[in-house]
PDB file of C-alpha atoms in Angstrom:
ATOM      1  CA  VAL W 128     -11.826  10.928   1.783  1.00 95.00           C
ATOM      2  CA  GLN W 129      -8.849  13.241   1.560  1.00 97.00           C
ATOM      3  CA  LEU W 130      -5.374  12.621   2.872  1.00 98.00           C
ATOM      4  CA  LEU W 131      -2.755  15.340   2.530  1.00 98.00           C
ATOM      5  CA  GLU W 132       0.831  14.570   3.466  1.00 98.00           C
ATOM      6  CA  SER W 133       3.465  17.170   4.258  1.00 97.00           C
ATOM      7  CA  GLY W 134       6.868  17.460   5.830  1.00 97.00           C
ATOM      8  CA  GLY W 135       9.045  15.732   3.268  1.00 96.00           C
ATOM      9  CA  GLY W 136      12.298  17.167   2.005  1.00 97.00           C
ATOM     10  CA  LEU W 137      16.033  16.751   1.739  1.00 97.00           C
ATOM     11  CA  VAL W 138      17.844  15.638   4.887  1.00 97.00           C
ATOM     12  CA  GLN W 139      21.375  14.457   5.578  1.00 97.00           C
ATOM     13  CA  PRO W 140      22.093  10.891   6.671  1.00 97.00           C
ATOM     14  CA  GLY W 141      21.588  10.611  10.408  1.00 97.00           C
ATOM     15  CA  GLY W 142      19.101  13.467  10.415  1.00 97.00           C
ATOM     16  CA  SER W 143      15.457  13.625  11.394  1.00 98.00           C
ATOM     17  CA  LEU W 144      12.208  14.551   9.749  1.00 98.00           C
ATOM     18  CA  ARG W 145       8.572  14.584  10.842  1.00 98.00           C
ATOM     19  CA  LEU W 146       5.863  13.782   8.344  1.00 98.00           C
ATOM     20  CA  SER W 147       2.263  14.838   8.837  1.00 98.00           C
ATOM     21  CA  CYS W 148      -0.977  13.752   7.225  1.00 98.00           C
ATOM     22  CA  ALA W 149      -4.164  15.784   7.434  1.00 98.00           C
ATOM     23  CA  ALA W 150      -7.272  13.649   7.025  1.00 98.00           C
ATOM     24  CA  SER W 151     -10.808  14.625   6.138  1.00 97.00           C
ATOM     25  CA  GLY W 152     -13.991  13.154   4.724  1.00 97.00           C
ATOM     26  CA  PHE W 153     -14.310  10.278   7.180  1.00 96.00           C
ATOM     27  CA  ILE W 154     -14.445   9.653  10.912  1.00 97.00           C
ATOM     28  CA  PHE W 155     -10.712   9.628  11.575  1.00 97.00           C
ATOM     29  CA  SER W 156     -10.942   8.171  15.069  1.00 97.00           C
ATOM     30  CA  ASP W 157     -12.715   5.067  13.743  1.00 96.00           C
ATOM     31  CA  HIS W 158      -9.849   3.846  11.576  1.00 96.00           C
ATOM     32  CA  ALA W 159      -6.331   2.539  11.898  1.00 96.00           C
ATOM     33  CA  MET W 160      -3.900   4.510   9.765  1.00 97.00           C
ATOM     34  CA  ALA W 161      -0.695   3.533   8.012  1.00 97.00           C
ATOM     35  CA  TRP W 162       2.392   4.827   6.282  1.00 98.00           C
ATOM     36  CA  VAL W 163       3.556   3.068   3.133  1.00 98.00           C
ATOM     37  CA  ARG W 164       6.609   4.104   1.146  1.00 98.00           C
ATOM     38  CA  GLN W 165       7.864   3.648  -2.369  1.00 98.00           C
ATOM     39  CA  ALA W 166      11.488   4.146  -3.298  1.00 97.00           C
ATOM     40  CA  PRO W 167      12.056   5.671  -6.759  1.00 94.00           C
ATOM     41  CA  GLY W 168      11.275   3.104  -9.426  1.00 93.00           C
ATOM     42  CA  ASN W 169      10.501   0.436  -6.846  1.00 96.00           C
ATOM     43  CA  GLY W 170       7.483  -1.298  -5.352  1.00 96.00           C
ATOM     44  CA  LEU W 171       5.427  -0.593  -2.267  1.00 97.00           C
ATOM     45  CA  GLU W 172       6.772  -1.146   1.246  1.00 97.00           C
ATOM     46  CA  TRP W 173       4.623  -0.993   4.344  1.00 97.00           C
ATOM     47  CA  VAL W 174       6.280   1.126   7.060  1.00 98.00           C
ATOM     48  CA  SER W 175       3.979   1.414  10.058  1.00 97.00           C
ATOM     49  CA  THR W 176       0.397   1.213  11.317  1.00 97.00           C
ATOM     50  CA  VAL W 177      -1.291   2.809  14.317  1.00 97.00           C
ATOM     51  CA  SER W 178      -4.596   1.632  15.750  1.00 96.00           C
ATOM     52  CA  SER W 179      -7.648   3.872  15.803  1.00 96.00           C
ATOM     53  CA  THR W 180      -7.014   4.937  19.401  1.00 96.00           C
ATOM     54  CA  GLY W 181      -3.269   5.212  19.036  1.00 96.00           C
ATOM     55  CA  ASP W 182      -2.717   2.570  21.695  1.00 96.00           C
ATOM     56  CA  ASN W 183      -1.165   0.018  19.366  1.00 96.00           C
ATOM     57  CA  THR W 184       1.616   0.574  16.876  1.00 97.00           C
ATOM     58  CA  PHE W 185       3.346  -1.726  14.406  1.00 96.00           C
ATOM     59  CA  TYR W 186       6.560  -1.242  12.447  1.00 97.00           C
ATOM     60  CA  SER W 187       8.502  -2.923   9.705  1.00 96.00           C
ATOM     61  CA  ASP W 188      11.853  -4.298  10.809  1.00 95.00           C
ATOM     62  CA  SER W 189      13.600  -1.803   8.532  1.00 96.00           C
ATOM     63  CA  VAL W 190      12.367   1.197  10.561  1.00 97.00           C
ATOM     64  CA  LYS W 191      11.773  -0.252  14.021  1.00 97.00           C
ATOM     65  CA  GLY W 192      13.592   1.755  16.669  1.00 97.00           C
ATOM     66  CA  ARG W 193      14.118   4.722  14.340  1.00 98.00           C
ATOM     67  CA  PHE W 194      10.589   5.754  13.302  1.00 98.00           C
ATOM     68  CA  THR W 195       7.614   6.547  15.530  1.00 98.00           C
ATOM     69  CA  ILE W 196       4.033   6.690  14.308  1.00 98.00           C
ATOM     70  CA  SER W 197       1.444   8.693  16.215  1.00 98.00           C
ATOM     71  CA  ARG W 198      -1.907  10.340  15.728  1.00 98.00           C
ATOM     72  CA  ASP W 199      -4.011  13.152  17.129  1.00 98.00           C
ATOM     73  CA  ASN W 200      -7.670  12.252  16.754  1.00 98.00           C
ATOM     74  CA  SER W 201      -8.756  15.720  17.898  1.00 97.00           C
ATOM     75  CA  LYS W 202      -7.000  17.143  14.838  1.00 98.00           C
ATOM     76  CA  SER W 203      -7.593  14.220  12.421  1.00 98.00           C
ATOM     77  CA  ALA W 204      -3.867  14.080  11.951  1.00 98.00           C
ATOM     78  CA  LEU W 205      -1.318  11.301  11.497  1.00 98.00           C
ATOM     79  CA  TYR W 206       2.405  11.675  12.051  1.00 98.00           C
ATOM     80  CA  LEU W 207       5.637   9.838  11.364  1.00 98.00           C
ATOM     81  CA  GLN W 208       8.720  10.903  13.278  1.00 98.00           C
ATOM     82  CA  MET W 209      11.767   9.637  11.411  1.00 98.00           C
ATOM     83  CA  ASN W 210      15.156   9.640  13.158  1.00 98.00           C
ATOM     84  CA  SER W 211      18.579   8.317  12.189  1.00 98.00           C
ATOM     85  CA  LEU W 212      17.646   8.533   8.545  1.00 98.00           C
ATOM     86  CA  ARG W 213      19.568   6.491   5.999  1.00 98.00           C
ATOM     87  CA  ALA W 214      19.965   6.713   2.248  1.00 97.00           C
ATOM     88  CA  GLU W 215      17.718   3.674   1.898  1.00 97.00           C
ATOM     89  CA  ASP W 216      14.868   5.611   3.530  1.00 98.00           C
ATOM     90  CA  THR W 217      14.676   7.789   0.417  1.00 98.00           C
ATOM     91  CA  ALA W 218      11.152   7.304  -0.911  1.00 98.00           C
ATOM     92  CA  LEU W 219       7.740   8.747  -1.514  1.00 98.00           C
ATOM     93  CA  TYR W 220       5.844   8.327   1.744  1.00 98.00           C
ATOM     94  CA  TYR W 221       2.109   7.704   1.501  1.00 98.00           C
ATOM     95  CA  CYS W 222      -0.388   8.165   4.288  1.00 98.00           C
ATOM     96  CA  ALA W 223      -3.216   5.627   4.064  1.00 97.00           C
ATOM     97  CA  LYS W 224      -6.528   5.046   5.769  1.00 97.00           C
ATOM     98  CA  THR W 225      -6.983   1.358   6.459  1.00 94.00           C
ATOM     99  CA  ALA W 226      -9.910  -1.022   6.576  1.00 87.00           C
ATOM    100  CA  SER W 227      -8.941  -4.161   8.465  1.00 83.00           C
ATOM    101  CA  ASN W 228      -5.302  -3.414   7.666  1.00 84.00           C
ATOM    102  CA  HIS W 229      -5.866  -3.096   3.941  1.00 89.00           C
ATOM    103  CA  PRO W 230      -4.972   0.490   2.965  1.00 91.00           C
ATOM    104  CA  ASP W 231      -8.153   1.597   1.186  1.00 91.00           C
ATOM    105  CA  TYR W 232      -7.502   5.298   0.582  1.00 95.00           C
ATOM    106  CA  TRP W 233      -4.130   6.862  -0.073  1.00 97.00           C
ATOM    107  CA  GLY W 234      -2.752  10.382  -0.153  1.00 97.00           C
ATOM    108  CA  GLN W 235      -0.552  11.606  -2.985  1.00 96.00           C
ATOM    109  CA  GLY W 236       2.626  11.206  -0.952  1.00 97.00           C
ATOM    110  CA  THR W 237       5.458  13.353   0.295  1.00 98.00           C
ATOM    111  CA  LEU W 238       9.012  12.828  -0.936  1.00 98.00           C
ATOM    112  CA  VAL W 239      11.823  12.189   1.509  1.00 98.00           C
ATOM    113  CA  THR W 240      15.366  12.334   0.179  1.00 98.00           C
ATOM    114  CA  VAL W 241      18.265  11.327   2.409  1.00 98.00           C
ATOM    115  CA  SER W 242      21.533  12.497   0.946  1.00 96.00           C
ATOM    116  CA  SER W 243      24.634  14.441   1.853  1.00 94.00           C
TER     117      SER W 243
ATOM    118  CA  GLU K  40       7.683 -12.505   7.318  1.00 95.00           C
ATOM    119  CA  ILE K  41       5.280 -13.640   4.631  1.00 97.00           C
ATOM    120  CA  VAL K  42       6.760 -13.226   1.164  1.00 98.00           C
ATOM    121  CA  LEU K  43       4.376 -12.579  -1.718  1.00 98.00           C
ATOM    122  CA  THR K  44       5.601 -13.537  -5.178  1.00 98.00           C
ATOM    123  CA  GLN K  45       3.759 -12.134  -8.167  1.00 98.00           C
ATOM    124  CA  SER K  46       3.863 -13.547 -11.669  1.00 95.00           C
ATOM    125  CA  PRO K  47       4.485 -12.741 -14.353  1.00 96.00           C
ATOM    126  CA  ALA K  48       6.672  -9.708 -13.768  1.00 97.00           C
ATOM    127  CA  THR K  49       5.395  -8.214 -17.013  1.00 98.00           C
ATOM    128  CA  LEU K  50       2.292  -9.115 -18.985  1.00 97.00           C
ATOM    129  CA  SER K  51       1.760  -7.839 -22.518  1.00 97.00           C
ATOM    130  CA  LEU K  52      -1.811  -7.951 -23.775  1.00 97.00           C
ATOM    131  CA  SER K  53      -4.151  -6.056 -26.069  1.00 97.00           C
ATOM    132  CA  PRO K  54      -7.340  -4.173 -25.156  1.00 96.00           C
ATOM    133  CA  GLY K  55     -10.273  -6.550 -25.031  1.00 96.00           C
ATOM    134  CA  GLU K  56      -8.152  -9.518 -23.925  1.00 97.00           C
ATOM    135  CA  ARG K  57      -8.416 -11.277 -20.583  1.00 98.00           C
ATOM    136  CA  ALA K  58      -5.654 -10.715 -18.032  1.00 98.00           C
ATOM    137  CA  THR K  59      -4.742 -13.198 -15.320  1.00 98.00           C
ATOM    138  CA  LEU K  60      -2.284 -12.096 -12.625  1.00 98.00           C
ATOM    139  CA  SER K  61      -0.970 -14.397  -9.932  1.00 98.00           C
ATOM    140  CA  CYS K  62       0.164 -13.867  -6.340  1.00 98.00           C
ATOM    141  CA  ARG K  63       1.653 -16.688  -4.294  1.00 98.00           C
ATOM    142  CA  ALA K  64       2.298 -16.456  -0.548  1.00 98.00           C
ATOM    143  CA  SER K  65       5.158 -18.197   1.261  1.00 98.00           C
ATOM    144  CA  GLN K  66       2.656 -19.388   3.867  1.00 97.00           C
ATOM    145  CA  SER K  67      -1.099 -19.273   4.222  1.00 97.00           C
ATOM    146  CA  VAL K  68      -2.672 -15.830   4.432  1.00 97.00           C
ATOM    147  CA  ARG K  69      -6.175 -17.327   4.592  1.00 97.00           C
ATOM    148  CA  SER K  70      -8.304 -14.889   2.561  1.00 96.00           C
ATOM    149  CA  TYR K  71      -6.565 -11.756   3.822  1.00 97.00           C
ATOM    150  CA  LEU K  72      -5.196 -10.607   0.503  1.00 97.00           C
ATOM    151  CA  ALA K  73      -5.787  -7.387  -1.412  1.00 97.00           C
ATOM    152  CA  TRP K  74      -4.969  -6.157  -4.907  1.00 98.00           C
ATOM    153  CA  TYR K  75      -3.960  -2.612  -5.874  1.00 98.00           C
ATOM    154  CA  GLN K  76      -3.547  -0.802  -9.163  1.00 98.00           C
ATOM    155  CA  GLN K  77      -0.973   1.934  -9.597  1.00 98.00           C
ATOM    156  CA  LYS K  78      -0.613   4.172 -12.611  1.00 97.00           C
ATOM    157  CA  PRO K  79       2.468   6.347 -13.232  1.00 94.00           C
ATOM    158  CA  GLY K  80       2.571   9.383 -10.976  1.00 94.00           C
ATOM    159  CA  GLN K  81      -0.466   8.261  -9.003  1.00 96.00           C
ATOM    160  CA  ALA K  82      -1.094   6.709  -5.616  1.00 97.00           C
ATOM    161  CA  PRO K  83      -2.167   3.067  -5.510  1.00 97.00           C
ATOM    162  CA  ARG K  84      -5.881   2.307  -5.681  1.00 97.00           C
ATOM    163  CA  LEU K  85      -7.512  -0.564  -3.833  1.00 97.00           C
ATOM    164  CA  LEU K  86      -9.246  -2.940  -6.243  1.00 97.00           C
ATOM    165  CA  ILE K  87      -9.975  -6.120  -4.296  1.00 97.00           C
ATOM    166  CA  TYR K  88      -9.890  -6.849  -0.561  1.00 96.00           C
ATOM    167  CA  ASP K  89     -10.060 -10.120   1.328  1.00 95.00           C
ATOM    168  CA  ALA K  90      -9.281 -12.032  -1.859  1.00 96.00           C
ATOM    169  CA  SER K  91     -12.555 -11.577  -3.732  1.00 97.00           C
ATOM    170  CA  ASN K  92     -14.402  -8.431  -2.634  1.00 96.00           C
ATOM    171  CA  ARG K  93     -14.413  -5.511  -5.034  1.00 96.00           C
ATOM    172  CA  ALA K  94     -13.716  -2.152  -3.422  1.00 95.00           C
ATOM    173  CA  THR K  95     -16.124   0.736  -3.812  1.00 93.00           C
ATOM    174  CA  GLY K  96     -16.427   1.948  -7.398  1.00 95.00           C
ATOM    175  CA  ILE K  97     -14.323  -0.810  -8.946  1.00 97.00           C
ATOM    176  CA  PRO K  98     -15.738  -2.094 -12.254  1.00 97.00           C
ATOM    177  CA  ALA K  99     -17.118  -5.619 -12.449  1.00 97.00           C
ATOM    178  CA  ARG K 100     -14.463  -6.639 -14.989  1.00 98.00           C
ATOM    179  CA  PHE K 101     -12.043  -6.895 -12.041  1.00 98.00           C
ATOM    180  CA  SER K 102     -12.361 -10.059  -9.970  1.00 98.00           C
ATOM    181  CA  GLY K 103     -10.240 -11.827  -7.401  1.00 98.00           C
ATOM    182  CA  SER K 104     -10.077 -15.420  -6.297  1.00 98.00           C
ATOM    183  CA  GLY K 105      -8.052 -17.775  -4.164  1.00 97.00           C
ATOM    184  CA  SER K 106      -7.285 -18.572  -0.563  1.00 97.00           C
ATOM    185  CA  GLY K 107      -4.398 -19.916   1.447  1.00 97.00           C
ATOM    186  CA  THR K 108      -1.293 -19.378  -0.663  1.00 98.00           C
ATOM    187  CA  ASP K 109      -2.512 -18.943  -4.246  1.00 98.00           C
ATOM    188  CA  PHE K 110      -4.460 -15.959  -5.517  1.00 98.00           C
ATOM    189  CA  THR K 111      -5.520 -14.596  -8.875  1.00 98.00           C
ATOM    190  CA  LEU K 112      -6.620 -11.196 -10.121  1.00 98.00           C
ATOM    191  CA  THR K 113      -8.589 -11.420 -13.354  1.00 98.00           C
ATOM    192  CA  ILE K 114      -9.513  -8.562 -15.649  1.00 98.00           C
ATOM    193  CA  SER K 115     -12.126 -10.012 -17.949  1.00 97.00           C
ATOM    194  CA  SER K 116     -11.755  -7.620 -20.887  1.00 96.00           C
ATOM    195  CA  LEU K 117      -8.970  -5.058 -20.784  1.00 97.00           C
ATOM    196  CA  GLU K 118      -9.779  -1.399 -21.190  1.00 97.00           C
ATOM    197  CA  PRO K 119      -7.057   1.107 -22.193  1.00 96.00           C
ATOM    198  CA  GLU K 120      -7.055   2.552 -18.662  1.00 96.00           C
ATOM    199  CA  ASP K 121      -6.242  -0.846 -17.110  1.00 97.00           C
ATOM    200  CA  PHE K 122      -2.625  -0.838 -18.232  1.00 97.00           C
ATOM    201  CA  ALA K 123      -0.726  -0.209 -15.016  1.00 97.00           C
ATOM    202  CA  VAL K 124       1.238  -1.956 -12.275  1.00 98.00           C
ATOM    203  CA  TYR K 125      -0.652  -4.292  -9.954  1.00 98.00           C
ATOM    204  CA  TYR K 126       0.374  -5.249  -6.425  1.00 98.00           C
ATOM    205  CA  CYS K 127      -0.944  -7.823  -3.998  1.00 98.00           C
ATOM    206  CA  GLN K 128      -0.789  -7.262  -0.215  1.00 97.00           C
ATOM    207  CA  GLN K 129      -1.437  -9.506   2.767  1.00 96.00           C
ATOM    208  CA  ARG K 130      -2.809  -8.547   6.166  1.00 94.00           C
ATOM    209  CA  SER K 131      -2.801 -12.021   7.698  1.00 95.00           C
ATOM    210  CA  SER K 132       0.174 -11.357   9.941  1.00 93.00           C
ATOM    211  CA  TRP K 133       2.656  -8.643  10.837  1.00 93.00           C
ATOM    212  CA  PRO K 134       4.577  -7.313   9.108  1.00 94.00           C
ATOM    213  CA  ILE K 135       2.160  -6.421   6.351  1.00 95.00           C
ATOM    214  CA  THR K 136       3.823  -7.241   3.037  1.00 97.00           C
ATOM    215  CA  PHE K 137       3.355  -6.426  -0.616  1.00 97.00           C
ATOM    216  CA  GLY K 138       4.290  -8.377  -3.689  1.00 98.00           C
ATOM    217  CA  GLN K 139       6.868  -6.946  -6.058  1.00 98.00           C
ATOM    218  CA  GLY K 140       4.260  -6.061  -8.669  1.00 98.00           C
ATOM    219  CA  THR K 141       3.147  -7.113 -12.141  1.00 98.00           C
ATOM    220  CA  ARG K 142       3.410  -4.586 -14.943  1.00 98.00           C
ATOM    221  CA  LEU K 143       0.511  -4.911 -17.370  1.00 98.00           C
ATOM    222  CA  GLN K 144       1.503  -3.291 -20.635  1.00 97.00           C
ATOM    223  CA  ILE K 145      -0.078  -2.834 -24.023  1.00 94.00           C
ATOM    224  CA  LYS K 146       1.028  -5.349 -26.619  1.00 91.00           C
TER     225      LYS K 146
END
């Protein structure tokens, strides 16, 4: 299993960013996928999950209405569109394959920094 | 939201000793609890899922127990590579939540 995140960077408060995750080594369309973040020096925070078909999505209250998770099973790709970014969104964002909603494989993360 | 409280925050032990980490849920999560290990600069690694099932490739010295609101991760005899931060996570209900972590450090 390999998960490779990209798309992180420095963005101003109120700005937008789109994260991507390229998956390989497993049947992507069989598994729900998630984003989990970790602010510098802090613990893990679940952000969002999308079902295997993409029909069902779930969000933490802290990002609901601002972030959108999606997937393209034809490309084995996961996305996170992040709008109206805030300083508190600054974190390392991990893409994770899930097994019954337990993240079982994780990428190495992509860093998002929200600052003026 | 289900709150997971881990204790202790920091545990100082020596290699070869037994480690016992606790995770308490604010309401029942049945057996839908996992444990992760995270080393500095690395992504988390799944150790235990559904309270007591070892993930693929996880050594037998790691074991999990519990159900409902009280869970335990036990490392029977600590190896040098086991010193890390450990998190519990529940999947019983949305939103998925993690505990705040227990840092296992060398004494």
